[in-house]
Amino acid sequence: MWAAAPEAVVLVDQATGRDWRAGELESATAWGATYLNALGIHTGDSVILSAAPSDATALAFIALLRLGAVVIPVNTAATPREIAHIIEVSGATHALSAEPARFNQIPAHSVIPLTVPVEGAATLVDLDRAVGTDRALICFTSGTTGSPKGAPLTHANLLAGTTALVECWQWSADDVLVSALPMFHVHGLLVALAGTLTAGGTIVVHHKFDANRLVDSVLAHHATLVFGVPTMWARLAESGRLSELADLRLAVSGSAPLAPTLFATIENAIGSAPVERYGMTETMILTSTPVGGVRRAGTVGRPLPGMRLRIADDGVVEVHGEGVFGGYLTSAPTESLLRSGFTDDGWFRTGDIGEWDGDDLRLVGRASELIITGGYNVYPREVEDVLRTDAAIADAAVVGLSDDAWGETVAAFVVLESDSMADAETLERWESLCSEQLAPYKCPRSFSVIDELPRNAMGKVKRDDLRARGVVRGER
Ligand code: MLC
Ligand code: AMP
């Protein structure tokens, strides 16, 4: 693809204005791979990549894949406790970061500051030798048991996922995508960046989401595509500038439910319905509403090419296809993967409850307690485990409260030890405990003190009851 049109601009860094032609990207990632190899990274090594989106981040990702290393994208807001867990489970030996000091749990010589590769004399390493069954990435997803789980994706998974998107969205070399999505998740790194590379189009990368800057960028680059999570679309609507996006070919929303009211706002402003697509870290993108057909609010569309979907008797969406991962990493030092979440006949159970509405899938709930806030996933158990370490807390339950801006916000309900009371100082202590242990998006936005947690006959916390109560007291 790059060789066919070496002069074509494929990557633009919005903050610096630097653009990269295909030929430049080819040689810069080859030098980058040579440089990383000289610093001790070899084929098969697991390497953390943790940085805000930029051309340097994109180039590092490509260089690592070309070298055959396994990329582990890590949230730039991850705490030392969260990083330690990722290193332990993945066996990461190196880290590339714009803030190397955050990775002091890896020997200093293996923590590499992220920079744009400088021109080298020659490429000294074998590149592009990975085969489909080789691991390309290990992505961490929040886990029901309290600790994030490592989901390896192979080169075949990645290619199947991006090829299906290119076909489904008729994504071509003429398309220009503006993306402010973080590059440490499937949406920004694989759908936006790897999708663009597969399509041979252009991606304009923003370091941080800002509604005004995004609209300016769409206009300046004559962009045809914008991908965002619903919170980003809500902020674009709030900016009053949505109608300036009327020339987009596709305005795409995903990672969390798009409220029908926001769908209508976007449709009215830009003159066409947004495209909704549904995916998961473990599976890449599963469904999309049609590019050439009617897109209905509240539906996430049809299976992508190569993806099969069925709805089990309990309502859970089950999937099968080339993009679906092979299982989770285990904590034991073994190559075999944990097939939890797979049926006996090899389909992956997503945990989402769905129903068919004509040809389109409608997601109607989740079998799990997963909270999605601004497109980031939080499992209550991880937050509850942290809260329970506080001496004043006898018990805790965490739920997602519905919120117009964030979709859901994290809310904690706590039961005090009998000799304890909650005053302003206590609240501050809980807030600091959470912010030390958990990335900011996982920290409760409210703490409600209640006499006891509502439980059913089996002793399970009735989370719906808590959601119905809303914030009881102590909102910050
Ligand atoms: C930031 N904050 C959040 C948050 N993002 N809190 C809860 N949920 C979030 N998602 C916190 C900040 O730390 C800060 O805390 C406060 O909220 C306000 O910050 P902000 O500056 O207003 O937020 P901002 O940095 O602009 O981030 C908002 C956002 C971001 C929407 C741009 O959340 C984002 O990039 N979301 C995209 C997530 C994503 O890419 N998901 C895809 C997963 S892949 P304080 O304490 O400092 O005030 C996937 C598969 C698939 O799901 O299908 O795609
Ligand atoms: P993640 O673990 O971050 O990959 O998140 C995957 C989850 O995000 C899915 O299981 C869904 O619950 C949710 N999700 C992704 N896309 C959509 C969408 N378009 N609508 C509703 N939920 C979505």
PDB file of C-alpha atoms and ligand atoms in Angstrom, residues 141 253-258 276-282 300 350 352 363 366 370 372 377, ligand 2:
ATOM      1  CA  THR A 141      -9.784  -5.078  29.795  1.00  0.00           C
ATOM      2  CA  SER A 253     -20.068   6.579  17.308  1.00  0.00           C
ATOM      3  CA  GLY A 254     -19.053   3.554  19.338  1.00  0.00           C
ATOM      4  CA  SER A 255     -17.711   2.049  22.586  1.00  0.00           C
ATOM      5  CA  ALA A 256     -20.860   2.938  24.565  1.00  0.00           C
ATOM      6  CA  PRO A 257     -24.579   3.385  23.918  1.00  0.00           C
ATOM      7  CA  LEU A 258     -25.512   6.465  21.880  1.00  0.00           C
ATOM      8  CA  GLU A 276     -23.136   3.225  15.182  1.00  0.00           C
ATOM      9  CA  ARG A 277     -20.805   0.336  15.584  1.00  0.00           C
ATOM     10  CA  TYR A 278     -20.443  -2.159  18.396  1.00  0.00           C
ATOM     11  CA  GLY A 279     -17.213  -3.822  19.397  1.00  0.00           C
ATOM     12  CA  MET A 280     -15.095  -5.179  22.184  1.00  0.00           C
ATOM     13  CA  THR A 281     -11.403  -5.319  22.963  1.00  0.00           C
ATOM     14  CA  GLU A 282     -11.565  -9.116  22.723  1.00  0.00           C
ATOM     15  CA  VAL A 300     -25.923  -1.124  16.397  1.00  0.00           C
ATOM     16  CA  THR A 350     -19.823 -10.880  24.954  1.00  0.00           C
ATOM     17  CA  ASP A 352     -24.043  -7.873  26.315  1.00  0.00           C
ATOM     18  CA  LEU A 363     -28.305  -3.908  22.760  1.00  0.00           C
ATOM     19  CA  ARG A 366     -25.473  -6.169  30.117  1.00  0.00           C
ATOM     20  CA  LEU A 370     -19.801  -3.429  33.853  1.00  0.00           C
ATOM     21  CA  ILE A 372     -19.075   2.410  30.947  1.00  0.00           C
ATOM     22  CA  ASN A 377     -14.931   0.445  31.299  1.00  0.00           C
TER      23      ASN A 377
HETATM   24  P1  AMP B   2     -14.228  -2.801  25.997  1.00  0.00           P
HETATM   25  O1  AMP B   2     -14.069  -3.864  27.043  1.00  0.00           O
HETATM   26  O2  AMP B   2     -13.631  -1.515  26.418  1.00  0.00           O
HETATM   27  O3  AMP B   2     -13.751  -3.300  24.722  1.00  0.00           O
HETATM   28  O4  AMP B   2     -15.783  -2.506  25.887  1.00  0.00           O
HETATM   29  C1  AMP B   2     -16.657  -3.358  25.212  1.00  0.00           C
HETATM   30  C2  AMP B   2     -18.055  -3.059  25.616  1.00  0.00           C
HETATM   31  O5  AMP B   2     -18.429  -1.740  25.220  1.00  0.00           O
HETATM   32  C3  AMP B   2     -19.063  -3.959  24.933  1.00  0.00           C
HETATM   33  O6  AMP B   2     -19.159  -5.225  25.558  1.00  0.00           O
HETATM   34  C4  AMP B   2     -20.332  -3.130  25.045  1.00  0.00           C
HETATM   35  O7  AMP B   2     -20.923  -3.309  26.317  1.00  0.00           O
HETATM   36  C5  AMP B   2     -19.814  -1.705  24.944  1.00  0.00           C
HETATM   37  N1  AMP B   2     -20.043  -1.139  23.612  1.00  0.00           N
HETATM   38  C6  AMP B   2     -19.184  -1.021  22.581  1.00  0.00           C
HETATM   39  N2  AMP B   2     -19.762  -0.415  21.531  1.00  0.00           N
HETATM   40  C7  AMP B   2     -21.038  -0.144  21.888  1.00  0.00           C
HETATM   41  C8  AMP B   2     -22.144   0.481  21.242  1.00  0.00           C
HETATM   42  N3  AMP B   2     -22.071   0.974  20.002  1.00  0.00           N
HETATM   43  N4  AMP B   2     -23.311   0.571  21.921  1.00  0.00           N
HETATM   44  C9  AMP B   2     -23.418   0.088  23.171  1.00  0.00           C
HETATM   45  N5  AMP B   2     -22.401  -0.490  23.846  1.00  0.00           N
HETATM   46  C10 AMP B   2     -21.222  -0.610  23.213  1.00  0.00           C
END
